[in-house]
mmCIF file of C-alpha atoms and ligand atoms in Angstrom:
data_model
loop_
_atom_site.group_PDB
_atom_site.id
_atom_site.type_symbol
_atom_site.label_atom_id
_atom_site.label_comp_id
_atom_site.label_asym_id
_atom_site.label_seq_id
_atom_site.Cartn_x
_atom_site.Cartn_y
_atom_site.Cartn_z
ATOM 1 C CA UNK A 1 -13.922 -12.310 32.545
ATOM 2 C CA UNK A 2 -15.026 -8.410 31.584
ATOM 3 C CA UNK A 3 -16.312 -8.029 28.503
ATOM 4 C CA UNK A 4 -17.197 -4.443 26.940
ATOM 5 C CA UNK A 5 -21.400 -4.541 26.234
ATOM 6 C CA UNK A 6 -22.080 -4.064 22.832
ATOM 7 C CA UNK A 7 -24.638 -1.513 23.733
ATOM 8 C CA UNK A 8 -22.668 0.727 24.514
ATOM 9 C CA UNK A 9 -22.300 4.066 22.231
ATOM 10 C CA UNK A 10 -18.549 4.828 22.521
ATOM 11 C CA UNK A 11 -17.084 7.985 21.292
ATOM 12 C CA UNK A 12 -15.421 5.672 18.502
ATOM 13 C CA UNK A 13 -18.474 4.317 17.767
ATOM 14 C CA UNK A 14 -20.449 7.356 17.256
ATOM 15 C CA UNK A 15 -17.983 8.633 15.111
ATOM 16 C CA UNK A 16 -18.272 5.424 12.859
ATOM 17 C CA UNK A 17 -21.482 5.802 12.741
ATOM 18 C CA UNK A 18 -21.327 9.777 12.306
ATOM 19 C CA UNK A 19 -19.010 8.621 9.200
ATOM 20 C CA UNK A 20 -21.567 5.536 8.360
ATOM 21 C CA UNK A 21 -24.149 8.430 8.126
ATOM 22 C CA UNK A 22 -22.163 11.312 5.924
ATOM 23 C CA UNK A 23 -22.054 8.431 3.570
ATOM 24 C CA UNK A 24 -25.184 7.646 3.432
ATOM 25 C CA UNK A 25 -26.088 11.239 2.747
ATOM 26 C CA UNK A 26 -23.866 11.014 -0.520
ATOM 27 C CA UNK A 27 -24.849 8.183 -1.729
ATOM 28 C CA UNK A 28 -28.919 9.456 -1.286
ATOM 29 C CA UNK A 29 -27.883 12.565 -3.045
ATOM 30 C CA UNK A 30 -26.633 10.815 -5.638
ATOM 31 C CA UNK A 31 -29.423 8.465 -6.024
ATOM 32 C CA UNK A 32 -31.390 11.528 -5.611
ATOM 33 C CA UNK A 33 -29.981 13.184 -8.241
ATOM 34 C CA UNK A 34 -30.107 10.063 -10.811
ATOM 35 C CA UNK A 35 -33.781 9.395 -9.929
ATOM 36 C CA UNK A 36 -35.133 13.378 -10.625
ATOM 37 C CA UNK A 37 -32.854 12.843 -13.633
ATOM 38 C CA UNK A 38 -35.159 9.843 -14.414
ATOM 39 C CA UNK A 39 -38.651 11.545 -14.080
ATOM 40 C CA UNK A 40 -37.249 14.178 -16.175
ATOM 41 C CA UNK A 41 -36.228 12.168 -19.143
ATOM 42 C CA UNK A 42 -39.628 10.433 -19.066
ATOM 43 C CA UNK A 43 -41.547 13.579 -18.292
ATOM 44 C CA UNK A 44 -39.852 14.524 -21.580
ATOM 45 C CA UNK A 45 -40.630 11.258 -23.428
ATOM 46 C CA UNK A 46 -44.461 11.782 -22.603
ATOM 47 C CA UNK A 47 -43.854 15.284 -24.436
ATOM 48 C CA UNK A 48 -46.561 17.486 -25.082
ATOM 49 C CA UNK A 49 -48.393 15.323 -27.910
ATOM 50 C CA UNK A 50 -48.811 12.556 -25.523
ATOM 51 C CA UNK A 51 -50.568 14.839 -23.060
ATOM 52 C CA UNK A 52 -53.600 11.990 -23.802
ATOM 53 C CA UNK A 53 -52.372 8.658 -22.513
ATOM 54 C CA UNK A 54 -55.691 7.188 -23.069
ATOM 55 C CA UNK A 55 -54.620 7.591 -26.777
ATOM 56 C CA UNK A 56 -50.976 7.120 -26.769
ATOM 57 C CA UNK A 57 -49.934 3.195 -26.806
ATOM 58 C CA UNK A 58 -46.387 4.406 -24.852
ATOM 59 C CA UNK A 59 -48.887 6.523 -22.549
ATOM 60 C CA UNK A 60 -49.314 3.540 -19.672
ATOM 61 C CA UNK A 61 -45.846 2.151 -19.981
ATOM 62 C CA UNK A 62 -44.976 5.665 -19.400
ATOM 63 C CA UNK A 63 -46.980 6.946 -16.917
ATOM 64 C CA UNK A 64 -46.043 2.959 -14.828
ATOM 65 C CA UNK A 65 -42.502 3.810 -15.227
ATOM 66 C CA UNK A 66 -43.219 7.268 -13.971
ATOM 67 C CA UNK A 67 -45.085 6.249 -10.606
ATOM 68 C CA UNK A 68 -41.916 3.750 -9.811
ATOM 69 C CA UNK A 69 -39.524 6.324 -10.428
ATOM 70 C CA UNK A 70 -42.136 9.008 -8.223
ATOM 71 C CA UNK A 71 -42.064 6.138 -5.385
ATOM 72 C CA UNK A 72 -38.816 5.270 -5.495
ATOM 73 C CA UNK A 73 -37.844 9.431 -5.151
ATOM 74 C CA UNK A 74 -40.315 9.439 -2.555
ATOM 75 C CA UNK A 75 -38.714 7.107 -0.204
ATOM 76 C CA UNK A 76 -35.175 8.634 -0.929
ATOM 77 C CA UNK A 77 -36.593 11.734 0.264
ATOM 78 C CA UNK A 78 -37.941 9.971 3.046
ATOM 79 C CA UNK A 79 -34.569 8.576 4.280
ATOM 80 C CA UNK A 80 -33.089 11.469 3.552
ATOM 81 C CA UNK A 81 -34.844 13.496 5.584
ATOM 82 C CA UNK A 82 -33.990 10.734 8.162
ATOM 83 C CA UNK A 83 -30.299 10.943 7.793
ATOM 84 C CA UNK A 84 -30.495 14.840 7.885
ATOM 85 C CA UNK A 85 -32.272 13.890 11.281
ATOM 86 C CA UNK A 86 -29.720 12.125 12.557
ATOM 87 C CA UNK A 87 -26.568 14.512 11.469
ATOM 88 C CA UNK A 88 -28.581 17.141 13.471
ATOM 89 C CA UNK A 89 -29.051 15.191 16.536
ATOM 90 C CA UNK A 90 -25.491 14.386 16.507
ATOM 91 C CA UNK A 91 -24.812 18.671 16.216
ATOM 92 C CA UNK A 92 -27.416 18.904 19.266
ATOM 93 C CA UNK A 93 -25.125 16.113 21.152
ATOM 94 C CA UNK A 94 -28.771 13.708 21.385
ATOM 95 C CA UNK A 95 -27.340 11.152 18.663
ATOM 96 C CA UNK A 96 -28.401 8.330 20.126
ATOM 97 C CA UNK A 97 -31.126 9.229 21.744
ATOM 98 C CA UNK A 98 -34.918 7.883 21.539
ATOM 99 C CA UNK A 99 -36.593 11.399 20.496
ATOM 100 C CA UNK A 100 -39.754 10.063 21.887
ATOM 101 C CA UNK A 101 -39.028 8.680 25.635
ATOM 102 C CA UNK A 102 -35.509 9.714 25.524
ATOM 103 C CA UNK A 103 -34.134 6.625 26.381
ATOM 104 C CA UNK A 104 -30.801 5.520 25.126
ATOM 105 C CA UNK A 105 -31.071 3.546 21.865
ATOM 106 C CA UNK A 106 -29.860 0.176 21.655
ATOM 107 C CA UNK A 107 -26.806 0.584 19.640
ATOM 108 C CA UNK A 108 -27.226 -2.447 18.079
ATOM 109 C CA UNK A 109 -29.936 -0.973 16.084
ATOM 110 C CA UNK A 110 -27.724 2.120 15.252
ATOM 111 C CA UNK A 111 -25.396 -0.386 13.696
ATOM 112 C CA UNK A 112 -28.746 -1.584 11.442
ATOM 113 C CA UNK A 113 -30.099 2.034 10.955
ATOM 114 C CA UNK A 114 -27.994 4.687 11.901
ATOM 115 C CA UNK A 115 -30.334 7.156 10.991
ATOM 116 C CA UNK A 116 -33.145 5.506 13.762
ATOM 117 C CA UNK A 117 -34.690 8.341 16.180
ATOM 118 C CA UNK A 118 -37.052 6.221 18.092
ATOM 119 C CA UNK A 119 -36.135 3.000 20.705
ATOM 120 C CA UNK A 120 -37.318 -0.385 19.497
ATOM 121 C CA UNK A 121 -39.958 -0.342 22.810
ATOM 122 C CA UNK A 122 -41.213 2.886 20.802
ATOM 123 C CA UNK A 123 -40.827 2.025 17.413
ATOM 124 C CA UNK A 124 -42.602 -1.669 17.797
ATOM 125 C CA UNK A 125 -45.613 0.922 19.794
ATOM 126 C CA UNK A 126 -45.549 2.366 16.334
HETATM 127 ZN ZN1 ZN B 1 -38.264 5.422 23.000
#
């Protein structure tokens, strides 16, 4: 009995996962878009008068919420700049492709990140 490998990338499955990754790029940019909304309102909540967190008592709670929000942007940004990655790969026609050996990648792990650029042998080399 044939079976089709899973491995394989089909045209209908890069075009799922060209669709999987246009909607991840919304949904970052929305996220995005919340979080700088975030670190604005508590940029504004630290004010000017509170310039002095030492002697503020909302200072620290402030300034804790601010470096979660800062992290949290950070890696947004970070996967962002993944999926943008990955859309332009797919405009090159080397979706798919490890960009470090240029070996096929499993697809498999597209299915898990669609946005991945390296191979697992590469990405477990690190
Ligand atoms: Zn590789």
């Amino acid at each position: 009995m044939t079976r089709l490998t899973d491995d394989r990338l089909t045209d209908d499955r890069l075009a799922h996962l060209r669709r999987e990754l246009e909607r991840l790029r919304s949904e970052l940019d929305t996220e995005l878009k919340r979080m700088t909304g975030s670190l604005d309102d508590v940029r504004d909540a630290r004010g000017d008068a509170s310039a002095d967190d030492e002697h503020d008592p909302e200072g620290p709670t402030l300034s804790s919420e601010w470096s979660r929000i800062a992290g949290v942007t950070a890696e947004l940004q970070a996967r962002s700049t993944a999926i943008d990655g990955a859309l332009e790969r797919f405009e090159r026609g080397t979706y798919g492709t490890c960009i470090r050996c240029g070996l096929p990648i499993d697809a498999g792990r597209l299915d898990a990140r669609p946005f991945a650029e390296l191979c697992i042998t590469c990405a477990r080399r690190g």
